[in-house]
Amino acid sequence: LPAALRSLRRWLAEITVRRLYARMLREAAKRGQARSPAQTPLDMLPKLTAAFPGAEAETRALTDAYLAAHYGEVPDSSEALAGLRAAWVRLKNAR
């Protein structure tokens, strides 16, 4: 693939991961588990686990993907992104 296309794909993947993580945080806040400004993503995991009982794997997957994107490593395949989207759907539907 041309470098410009690879760069665009990486940028889109990073945006997707950040959006999914932000959606998870908003939903957690609606469920009474808001993030405080000083909390890191890893510090937030216990609150996410409380907000989404039984979905620890999904909260961890989205948190890990967010951290990786934050430090420049984004999912390198459409399958990886699809897995993260599916994790978000399972979280959103968890009660």
PDB file of N, CA and C in Angstrom:
ATOM      1  N   LEU A   1       0.838  -1.199   0.000  1.00  0.00           N
ATOM      2  CA  LEU A   1       0.000   0.000   0.000  1.00  0.00           C
ATOM      3  C   LEU A   1       0.875   1.251   0.000  1.00  0.00           C
ATOM      4  N   PRO A   2       0.430   2.280  -0.666  1.00  0.00           N
ATOM      5  CA  PRO A   2       1.178   3.538  -0.634  1.00  0.00           C
ATOM      6  C   PRO A   2       1.214   4.107   0.790  1.00  0.00           C
ATOM      7  N   ALA A   3       2.258   4.814   1.084  1.00  0.00           N
ATOM      8  CA  ALA A   3       2.449   5.364   2.431  1.00  0.00           C
ATOM      9  C   ALA A   3       1.283   6.267   2.840  1.00  0.00           C
ATOM     10  N   ALA A   4       0.778   7.052   1.917  1.00  0.00           N
ATOM     11  CA  ALA A   4      -0.329   7.959   2.248  1.00  0.00           C
ATOM     12  C   ALA A   4      -1.567   7.179   2.657  1.00  0.00           C
ATOM     13  N   LEU A   5      -1.849   6.072   1.998  1.00  0.00           N
ATOM     14  CA  LEU A   5      -3.006   5.253   2.339  1.00  0.00           C
ATOM     15  C   LEU A   5      -2.815   4.583   3.695  1.00  0.00           C
ATOM     16  N   ARG A   6      -1.618   4.088   3.955  1.00  0.00           N
ATOM     17  CA  ARG A   6      -1.330   3.491   5.266  1.00  0.00           C
ATOM     18  C   ARG A   6      -1.491   4.523   6.372  1.00  0.00           C
ATOM     19  N   SER A   7      -1.024   5.734   6.108  1.00  0.00           N
ATOM     20  CA  SER A   7      -1.144   6.812   7.087  1.00  0.00           C
ATOM     21  C   SER A   7      -2.610   7.147   7.357  1.00  0.00           C
ATOM     22  N   LEU A   8      -3.416   7.201   6.318  1.00  0.00           N
ATOM     23  CA  LEU A   8      -4.841   7.481   6.465  1.00  0.00           C
ATOM     24  C   LEU A   8      -5.521   6.373   7.264  1.00  0.00           C
ATOM     25  N   ARG A   9      -5.200   5.127   6.966  1.00  0.00           N
ATOM     26  CA  ARG A   9      -5.790   4.012   7.702  1.00  0.00           C
ATOM     27  C   ARG A   9      -5.433   4.074   9.184  1.00  0.00           C
ATOM     28  N   ARG A  10      -4.180   4.379   9.481  1.00  0.00           N
ATOM     29  CA  ARG A  10      -3.751   4.487  10.882  1.00  0.00           C
ATOM     30  C   ARG A  10      -4.521   5.608  11.588  1.00  0.00           C
ATOM     31  N   TRP A  11      -4.679   6.741  10.903  1.00  0.00           N
ATOM     32  CA  TRP A  11      -5.388   7.873  11.484  1.00  0.00           C
ATOM     33  C   TRP A  11      -6.846   7.515  11.752  1.00  0.00           C
ATOM     34  N   LEU A  12      -7.498   6.857  10.792  1.00  0.00           N
ATOM     35  CA  LEU A  12      -8.889   6.453  10.979  1.00  0.00           C
ATOM     36  C   LEU A  12      -9.018   5.429  12.109  1.00  0.00           C
ATOM     37  N   ALA A  13      -8.086   4.508  12.198  1.00  0.00           N
ATOM     38  CA  ALA A  13      -8.113   3.516  13.275  1.00  0.00           C
ATOM     39  C   ALA A  13      -7.959   4.195  14.632  1.00  0.00           C
ATOM     40  N   GLU A  14      -7.039   5.156  14.717  1.00  0.00           N
ATOM     41  CA  GLU A  14      -6.838   5.868  15.977  1.00  0.00           C
ATOM     42  C   GLU A  14      -8.097   6.618  16.391  1.00  0.00           C
ATOM     43  N   ILE A  15      -8.738   7.285  15.448  1.00  0.00           N
ATOM     44  CA  ILE A  15      -9.974   8.030  15.749  1.00  0.00           C
ATOM     45  C   ILE A  15     -11.058   7.061  16.213  1.00  0.00           C
ATOM     46  N   THR A  16     -11.175   5.933  15.555  1.00  0.00           N
ATOM     47  CA  THR A  16     -12.185   4.942  15.923  1.00  0.00           C
ATOM     48  C   THR A  16     -11.970   4.459  17.348  1.00  0.00           C
ATOM     49  N   VAL A  17     -10.737   4.125  17.694  1.00  0.00           N
ATOM     50  CA  VAL A  17     -10.438   3.640  19.051  1.00  0.00           C
ATOM     51  C   VAL A  17     -10.762   4.719  20.074  1.00  0.00           C
ATOM     52  N   ARG A  18     -10.349   5.934  19.817  1.00  0.00           N
ATOM     53  CA  ARG A  18     -10.609   7.030  20.768  1.00  0.00           C
ATOM     54  C   ARG A  18     -12.113   7.272  20.933  1.00  0.00           C
ATOM     55  N   ARG A  19     -12.856   7.188  19.853  1.00  0.00           N
ATOM     56  CA  ARG A  19     -14.312   7.379  19.933  1.00  0.00           C
ATOM     57  C   ARG A  19     -14.975   6.267  20.740  1.00  0.00           C
ATOM     58  N   LEU A  20     -14.557   5.034  20.501  1.00  0.00           N
ATOM     59  CA  LEU A  20     -15.138   3.916  21.251  1.00  0.00           C
ATOM     60  C   LEU A  20     -14.850   4.065  22.740  1.00  0.00           C
ATOM     61  N   TYR A  21     -13.634   4.458  23.082  1.00  0.00           N
ATOM     62  CA  TYR A  21     -13.281   4.637  24.489  1.00  0.00           C
ATOM     63  C   TYR A  21     -14.114   5.778  25.098  1.00  0.00           C
ATOM     64  N   ALA A  22     -14.269   6.869  24.363  1.00  0.00           N
ATOM     65  CA  ALA A  22     -15.065   7.996  24.862  1.00  0.00           C
ATOM     66  C   ALA A  22     -16.523   7.586  25.064  1.00  0.00           C
ATOM     67  N   ARG A  23     -17.055   6.793  24.153  1.00  0.00           N
ATOM     68  CA  ARG A  23     -18.435   6.309  24.316  1.00  0.00           C
ATOM     69  C   ARG A  23     -18.555   5.445  25.568  1.00  0.00           C
ATOM     70  N   MET A  24     -17.556   4.594  25.796  1.00  0.00           N
ATOM     71  CA  MET A  24     -17.580   3.747  26.981  1.00  0.00           C
ATOM     72  C   MET A  24     -17.561   4.612  28.245  1.00  0.00           C
ATOM     73  N   LEU A  25     -16.737   5.655  28.261  1.00  0.00           N
ATOM     74  CA  LEU A  25     -16.686   6.540  29.430  1.00  0.00           C
ATOM     75  C   LEU A  25     -18.016   7.265  29.641  1.00  0.00           C
ATOM     76  N   ARG A  26     -18.638   7.735  28.556  1.00  0.00           N
ATOM     77  CA  ARG A  26     -19.938   8.418  28.692  1.00  0.00           C
ATOM     78  C   ARG A  26     -20.999   7.478  29.241  1.00  0.00           C
ATOM     79  N   GLU A  27     -21.015   6.254  28.734  1.00  0.00           N
ATOM     80  CA  GLU A  27     -22.007   5.285  29.216  1.00  0.00           C
ATOM     81  C   GLU A  27     -21.739   4.921  30.667  1.00  0.00           C
ATOM     82  N   ALA A  28     -20.473   4.786  31.041  1.00  0.00           N
ATOM     83  CA  ALA A  28     -20.132   4.493  32.441  1.00  0.00           C
ATOM     84  C   ALA A  28     -20.601   5.632  33.343  1.00  0.00           C
ATOM     85  N   ALA A  29     -20.441   6.874  32.895  1.00  0.00           N
ATOM     86  CA  ALA A  29     -20.888   8.020  33.684  1.00  0.00           C
ATOM     87  C   ALA A  29     -22.399   7.988  33.863  1.00  0.00           C
ATOM     88  N   LYS A  30     -23.123   7.626  32.804  1.00  0.00           N
ATOM     89  CA  LYS A  30     -24.584   7.509  32.905  1.00  0.00           C
ATOM     90  C   LYS A  30     -24.973   6.461  33.934  1.00  0.00           C
ATOM     91  N   ARG A  31     -24.105   5.481  34.101  1.00  0.00           N
ATOM     92  CA  ARG A  31     -24.366   4.393  35.045  1.00  0.00           C
ATOM     93  C   ARG A  31     -23.781   4.672  36.428  1.00  0.00           C
ATOM     94  N   GLY A  32     -23.391   5.923  36.659  1.00  0.00           N
ATOM     95  CA  GLY A  32     -22.917   6.319  37.980  1.00  0.00           C
ATOM     96  C   GLY A  32     -21.435   6.106  38.224  1.00  0.00           C
ATOM     97  N   GLN A  33     -20.666   5.875  37.185  1.00  0.00           N
ATOM     98  CA  GLN A  33     -19.231   5.623  37.337  1.00  0.00           C
ATOM     99  C   GLN A  33     -18.435   6.614  36.487  1.00  0.00           C
ATOM    100  N   ALA A  34     -18.557   7.884  36.831  1.00  0.00           N
ATOM    101  CA  ALA A  34     -17.879   8.935  36.069  1.00  0.00           C
ATOM    102  C   ALA A  34     -16.382   8.941  36.361  1.00  0.00           C
ATOM    103  N   ARG A  35     -15.626   9.336  35.369  1.00  0.00           N
ATOM    104  CA  ARG A  35     -14.175   9.453  35.493  1.00  0.00           C
ATOM    105  C   ARG A  35     -13.845  10.814  36.079  1.00  0.00           C
ATOM    106  N   SER A  36     -12.960  10.821  37.072  1.00  0.00           N
ATOM    107  CA  SER A  36     -12.494  12.101  37.598  1.00  0.00           C
ATOM    108  C   SER A  36     -11.326  12.567  36.733  1.00  0.00           C
ATOM    109  N   PRO A  37     -11.086  13.877  36.672  1.00  0.00           N
ATOM    110  CA  PRO A  37     -10.039  14.405  35.790  1.00  0.00           C
ATOM    111  C   PRO A  37      -8.649  13.805  36.043  1.00  0.00           C
ATOM    112  N   ALA A  38      -8.363  13.415  37.258  1.00  0.00           N
ATOM    113  CA  ALA A  38      -7.030  12.898  37.580  1.00  0.00           C
ATOM    114  C   ALA A  38      -6.879  11.399  37.299  1.00  0.00           C
ATOM    115  N   GLN A  39      -7.964  10.719  36.973  1.00  0.00           N
ATOM    116  CA  GLN A  39      -7.891   9.273  36.765  1.00  0.00           C
ATOM    117  C   GLN A  39      -7.283   8.921  35.421  1.00  0.00           C
ATOM    118  N   THR A  40      -6.326   8.013  35.457  1.00  0.00           N
ATOM    119  CA  THR A  40      -5.757   7.486  34.221  1.00  0.00           C
ATOM    120  C   THR A  40      -6.692   6.397  33.701  1.00  0.00           C
ATOM    121  N   PRO A  41      -6.516   5.987  32.462  1.00  0.00           N
ATOM    122  CA  PRO A  41      -7.349   4.896  31.953  1.00  0.00           C
ATOM    123  C   PRO A  41      -7.244   3.626  32.809  1.00  0.00           C
ATOM    124  N   LEU A  42      -6.057   3.308  33.283  1.00  0.00           N
ATOM    125  CA  LEU A  42      -5.919   2.104  34.114  1.00  0.00           C
ATOM    126  C   LEU A  42      -6.560   2.297  35.481  1.00  0.00           C
ATOM    127  N   ASP A  43      -6.500   3.515  36.021  1.00  0.00           N
ATOM    128  CA  ASP A  43      -7.179   3.802  37.287  1.00  0.00           C
ATOM    129  C   ASP A  43      -8.691   3.697  37.132  1.00  0.00           C
ATOM    130  N   MET A  44      -9.169   3.939  35.934  1.00  0.00           N
ATOM    131  CA  MET A  44     -10.604   3.935  35.656  1.00  0.00           C
ATOM    132  C   MET A  44     -11.169   2.525  35.517  1.00  0.00           C
ATOM    133  N   LEU A  45     -10.328   1.528  35.277  1.00  0.00           N
ATOM    134  CA  LEU A  45     -10.815   0.169  35.038  1.00  0.00           C
ATOM    135  C   LEU A  45     -11.763  -0.364  36.117  1.00  0.00           C
ATOM    136  N   PRO A  46     -11.477  -0.182  37.408  1.00  0.00           N
ATOM    137  CA  PRO A  46     -12.434  -0.687  38.404  1.00  0.00           C
ATOM    138  C   PRO A  46     -13.826  -0.058  38.268  1.00  0.00           C
ATOM    139  N   LYS A  47     -13.877   1.224  37.937  1.00  0.00           N
ATOM    140  CA  LYS A  47     -15.178   1.871  37.739  1.00  0.00           C
ATOM    141  C   LYS A  47     -15.871   1.320  36.502  1.00  0.00           C
ATOM    142  N   LEU A  48     -15.092   1.049  35.461  1.00  0.00           N
ATOM    143  CA  LEU A  48     -15.678   0.479  34.244  1.00  0.00           C
ATOM    144  C   LEU A  48     -16.223  -0.914  34.518  1.00  0.00           C
ATOM    145  N   THR A  49     -15.494  -1.681  35.312  1.00  0.00           N
ATOM    146  CA  THR A  49     -15.953  -3.019  35.678  1.00  0.00           C
ATOM    147  C   THR A  49     -17.258  -2.932  36.466  1.00  0.00           C
ATOM    148  N   ALA A  50     -17.359  -1.932  37.337  1.00  0.00           N
ATOM    149  CA  ALA A  50     -18.593  -1.743  38.102  1.00  0.00           C
ATOM    150  C   ALA A  50     -19.740  -1.285  37.197  1.00  0.00           C
ATOM    151  N   ALA A  51     -19.425  -0.471  36.211  1.00  0.00           N
ATOM    152  CA  ALA A  51     -20.466   0.038  35.314  1.00  0.00           C
ATOM    153  C   ALA A  51     -20.978  -1.033  34.361  1.00  0.00           C
ATOM    154  N   PHE A  52     -20.093  -1.959  34.007  1.00  0.00           N
ATOM    155  CA  PHE A  52     -20.437  -3.004  33.041  1.00  0.00           C
ATOM    156  C   PHE A  52     -20.163  -4.379  33.648  1.00  0.00           C
ATOM    157  N   PRO A  53     -20.975  -4.813  34.607  1.00  0.00           N
ATOM    158  CA  PRO A  53     -20.716  -6.091  35.268  1.00  0.00           C
ATOM    159  C   PRO A  53     -20.726  -7.248  34.270  1.00  0.00           C
ATOM    160  N   GLY A  54     -19.766  -8.128  34.455  1.00  0.00           N
ATOM    161  CA  GLY A  54     -19.665  -9.291  33.587  1.00  0.00           C
ATOM    162  C   GLY A  54     -18.985  -9.017  32.257  1.00  0.00           C
ATOM    163  N   ALA A  55     -18.498  -7.809  32.062  1.00  0.00           N
ATOM    164  CA  ALA A  55     -17.870  -7.454  30.788  1.00  0.00           C
ATOM    165  C   ALA A  55     -16.445  -6.950  31.002  1.00  0.00           C
ATOM    166  N   GLU A  56     -15.734  -7.594  31.916  1.00  0.00           N
ATOM    167  CA  GLU A  56     -14.369  -7.166  32.231  1.00  0.00           C
ATOM    168  C   GLU A  56     -13.445  -7.275  31.015  1.00  0.00           C
ATOM    169  N   ALA A  57     -13.605  -8.329  30.219  1.00  0.00           N
ATOM    170  CA  ALA A  57     -12.741  -8.512  29.050  1.00  0.00           C
ATOM    171  C   ALA A  57     -12.933  -7.368  28.048  1.00  0.00           C
ATOM    172  N   GLU A  58     -14.161  -6.941  27.875  1.00  0.00           N
ATOM    173  CA  GLU A  58     -14.443  -5.871  26.922  1.00  0.00           C
ATOM    174  C   GLU A  58     -13.912  -4.534  27.417  1.00  0.00           C
ATOM    175  N   THR A  59     -14.112  -4.237  28.712  1.00  0.00           N
ATOM    176  CA  THR A  59     -13.595  -2.965  29.236  1.00  0.00           C
ATOM    177  C   THR A  59     -12.074  -2.945  29.150  1.00  0.00           C
ATOM    178  N   ARG A  60     -11.446  -4.072  29.418  1.00  0.00           N
ATOM    179  CA  ARG A  60      -9.981  -4.152  29.337  1.00  0.00           C
ATOM    180  C   ARG A  60      -9.512  -4.017  27.889  1.00  0.00           C
ATOM    181  N   ALA A  61     -10.209  -4.653  26.953  1.00  0.00           N
ATOM    182  CA  ALA A  61      -9.817  -4.583  25.540  1.00  0.00           C
ATOM    183  C   ALA A  61      -9.894  -3.144  25.021  1.00  0.00           C
ATOM    184  N   LEU A  62     -10.968  -2.447  25.342  1.00  0.00           N
ATOM    185  CA  LEU A  62     -11.109  -1.070  24.880  1.00  0.00           C
ATOM    186  C   LEU A  62     -10.107  -0.143  25.566  1.00  0.00           C
ATOM    187  N   THR A  63      -9.854  -0.380  26.855  1.00  0.00           N
ATOM    188  CA  THR A  63      -8.855   0.430  27.569  1.00  0.00           C
ATOM    189  C   THR A  63      -7.468   0.197  26.992  1.00  0.00           C
ATOM    190  N   ASP A  64      -7.104  -1.060  26.775  1.00  0.00           N
ATOM    191  CA  ASP A  64      -5.788  -1.368  26.207  1.00  0.00           C
ATOM    192  C   ASP A  64      -5.630  -0.771  24.811  1.00  0.00           C
ATOM    193  N   ALA A  65      -6.685  -0.858  24.000  1.00  0.00           N
ATOM    194  CA  ALA A  65      -6.627  -0.287  22.655  1.00  0.00           C
ATOM    195  C   ALA A  65      -6.484   1.229  22.712  1.00  0.00           C
ATOM    196  N   TYR A  66      -7.177   1.862  23.651  1.00  0.00           N
ATOM    197  CA  TYR A  66      -7.065   3.312  23.810  1.00  0.00           C
ATOM    198  C   TYR A  66      -5.648   3.696  24.213  1.00  0.00           C
ATOM    199  N   LEU A  67      -5.100   2.990  25.179  1.00  0.00           N
ATOM    200  CA  LEU A  67      -3.726   3.284  25.608  1.00  0.00           C
ATOM    201  C   LEU A  67      -2.741   3.103  24.454  1.00  0.00           C
ATOM    202  N   ALA A  68      -2.913   2.041  23.696  1.00  0.00           N
ATOM    203  CA  ALA A  68      -2.024   1.807  22.557  1.00  0.00           C
ATOM    204  C   ALA A  68      -2.153   2.937  21.526  1.00  0.00           C
ATOM    205  N   ALA A  69      -3.393   3.348  21.236  1.00  0.00           N
ATOM    206  CA  ALA A  69      -3.603   4.434  20.277  1.00  0.00           C
ATOM    207  C   ALA A  69      -3.002   5.734  20.795  1.00  0.00           C
ATOM    208  N   HIS A  70      -3.127   5.958  22.084  1.00  0.00           N
ATOM    209  CA  HIS A  70      -2.583   7.174  22.692  1.00  0.00           C
ATOM    210  C   HIS A  70      -1.069   7.241  22.504  1.00  0.00           C
ATOM    211  N   TYR A  71      -0.426   6.097  22.531  1.00  0.00           N
ATOM    212  CA  TYR A  71       1.033   6.050  22.387  1.00  0.00           C
ATOM    213  C   TYR A  71       1.462   5.672  20.971  1.00  0.00           C
ATOM    214  N   GLY A  72       0.553   5.784  20.003  1.00  0.00           N
ATOM    215  CA  GLY A  72       0.917   5.641  18.611  1.00  0.00           C
ATOM    216  C   GLY A  72       0.761   4.269  18.002  1.00  0.00           C
ATOM    217  N   GLU A  73       0.261   3.306  18.751  1.00  0.00           N
ATOM    218  CA  GLU A  73       0.060   1.975  18.201  1.00  0.00           C
ATOM    219  C   GLU A  73      -1.432   1.753  18.016  1.00  0.00           C
ATOM    220  N   VAL A  74      -1.843   1.623  16.789  1.00  0.00           N
ATOM    221  CA  VAL A  74      -3.266   1.436  16.505  1.00  0.00           C
ATOM    222  C   VAL A  74      -3.496   0.060  15.898  1.00  0.00           C
ATOM    223  N   PRO A  75      -4.723  -0.440  15.999  1.00  0.00           N
ATOM    224  CA  PRO A  75      -5.013  -1.738  15.382  1.00  0.00           C
ATOM    225  C   PRO A  75      -4.644  -1.698  13.899  1.00  0.00           C
ATOM    226  N   ASP A  76      -3.971  -2.740  13.443  1.00  0.00           N
ATOM    227  CA  ASP A  76      -3.473  -2.726  12.079  1.00  0.00           C
ATOM    228  C   ASP A  76      -4.335  -3.519  11.111  1.00  0.00           C
ATOM    229  N   SER A  77      -5.509  -3.920  11.566  1.00  0.00           N
ATOM    230  CA  SER A  77      -6.386  -4.654  10.651  1.00  0.00           C
ATOM    231  C   SER A  77      -7.834  -4.270  10.897  1.00  0.00           C
ATOM    232  N   SER A  78      -8.620  -4.449   9.864  1.00  0.00           N
ATOM    233  CA  SER A  78     -10.051  -4.158  10.005  1.00  0.00           C
ATOM    234  C   SER A  78     -10.692  -5.156  10.971  1.00  0.00           C
ATOM    235  N   GLU A  79     -10.121  -6.369  11.063  1.00  0.00           N
ATOM    236  CA  GLU A  79     -10.650  -7.364  12.001  1.00  0.00           C
ATOM    237  C   GLU A  79     -10.465  -6.906  13.447  1.00  0.00           C
ATOM    238  N   ALA A  80      -9.310  -6.310  13.739  1.00  0.00           N
ATOM    239  CA  ALA A  80      -9.057  -5.821  15.095  1.00  0.00           C
ATOM    240  C   ALA A  80     -10.036  -4.709  15.453  1.00  0.00           C
ATOM    241  N   LEU A  81     -10.269  -3.796  14.524  1.00  0.00           N
ATOM    242  CA  LEU A  81     -11.236  -2.726  14.775  1.00  0.00           C
ATOM    243  C   LEU A  81     -12.643  -3.283  14.921  1.00  0.00           C
ATOM    244  N   ALA A  82     -12.980  -4.253  14.117  1.00  0.00           N
ATOM    245  CA  ALA A  82     -14.307  -4.868  14.221  1.00  0.00           C
ATOM    246  C   ALA A  82     -14.473  -5.530  15.582  1.00  0.00           C
ATOM    247  N   GLY A  83     -13.427  -6.140  16.086  1.00  0.00           N
ATOM    248  CA  GLY A  83     -13.481  -6.745  17.417  1.00  0.00           C
ATOM    249  C   GLY A  83     -13.710  -5.710  18.505  1.00  0.00           C
ATOM    250  N   LEU A  84     -13.078  -4.554  18.376  1.00  0.00           N
ATOM    251  CA  LEU A  84     -13.281  -3.481  19.352  1.00  0.00           C
ATOM    252  C   LEU A  84     -14.704  -2.922  19.259  1.00  0.00           C
ATOM    253  N   ARG A  85     -15.213  -2.770  18.053  1.00  0.00           N
ATOM    254  CA  ARG A  85     -16.602  -2.305  17.892  1.00  0.00           C
ATOM    255  C   ARG A  85     -17.575  -3.303  18.511  1.00  0.00           C
ATOM    256  N   ALA A  86     -17.313  -4.581  18.301  1.00  0.00           N
ATOM    257  CA  ALA A  86     -18.176  -5.616  18.882  1.00  0.00           C
ATOM    258  C   ALA A  86     -18.103  -5.581  20.405  1.00  0.00           C
ATOM    259  N   ALA A  87     -16.917  -5.333  20.952  1.00  0.00           N
ATOM    260  CA  ALA A  87     -16.775  -5.222  22.410  1.00  0.00           C
ATOM    261  C   ALA A  87     -17.618  -4.062  22.921  1.00  0.00           C
ATOM    262  N   TRP A  88     -17.609  -2.935  22.195  1.00  0.00           N
ATOM    263  CA  TRP A  88     -18.418  -1.791  22.611  1.00  0.00           C
ATOM    264  C   TRP A  88     -19.905  -2.133  22.594  1.00  0.00           C
ATOM    265  N   VAL A  89     -20.359  -2.817  21.574  1.00  0.00           N
ATOM    266  CA  VAL A  89     -21.778  -3.185  21.486  1.00  0.00           C
ATOM    267  C   VAL A  89     -22.146  -4.083  22.679  1.00  0.00           C
ATOM    268  N   ARG A  90     -21.280  -5.048  23.014  1.00  0.00           N
ATOM    269  CA  ARG A  90     -21.572  -5.904  24.168  1.00  0.00           C
ATOM    270  C   ARG A  90     -21.606  -5.102  25.463  1.00  0.00           C
ATOM    271  N   LEU A  91     -20.705  -4.135  25.597  1.00  0.00           N
ATOM    272  CA  LEU A  91     -20.709  -3.288  26.799  1.00  0.00           C
ATOM    273  C   LEU A  91     -21.984  -2.469  26.886  1.00  0.00           C
ATOM    274  N   LYS A  92     -22.329  -1.854  25.799  1.00  0.00           N
ATOM    275  CA  LYS A  92     -23.506  -0.974  25.788  1.00  0.00           C
ATOM    276  C   LYS A  92     -24.762  -1.752  26.166  1.00  0.00           C
ATOM    277  N   ASN A  93     -24.815  -3.016  25.754  1.00  0.00           N
ATOM    278  CA  ASN A  93     -25.989  -3.833  26.038  1.00  0.00           C
ATOM    279  C   ASN A  93     -25.916  -4.555  27.377  1.00  0.00           C
ATOM    280  N   ALA A  94     -24.774  -4.480  28.059  1.00  0.00           N
ATOM    281  CA  ALA A  94     -24.632  -5.136  29.371  1.00  0.00           C
ATOM    282  C   ALA A  94     -25.442  -4.369  30.406  1.00  0.00           C
ATOM    283  N   ARG A  95     -26.134  -5.073  31.238  1.00  0.00           N
ATOM    284  CA  ARG A  95     -26.921  -4.418  32.315  1.00  0.00           C
ATOM    285  C   ARG A  95     -26.613  -5.026  33.622  1.00  0.00           C
TER     286      ARG A  95
END
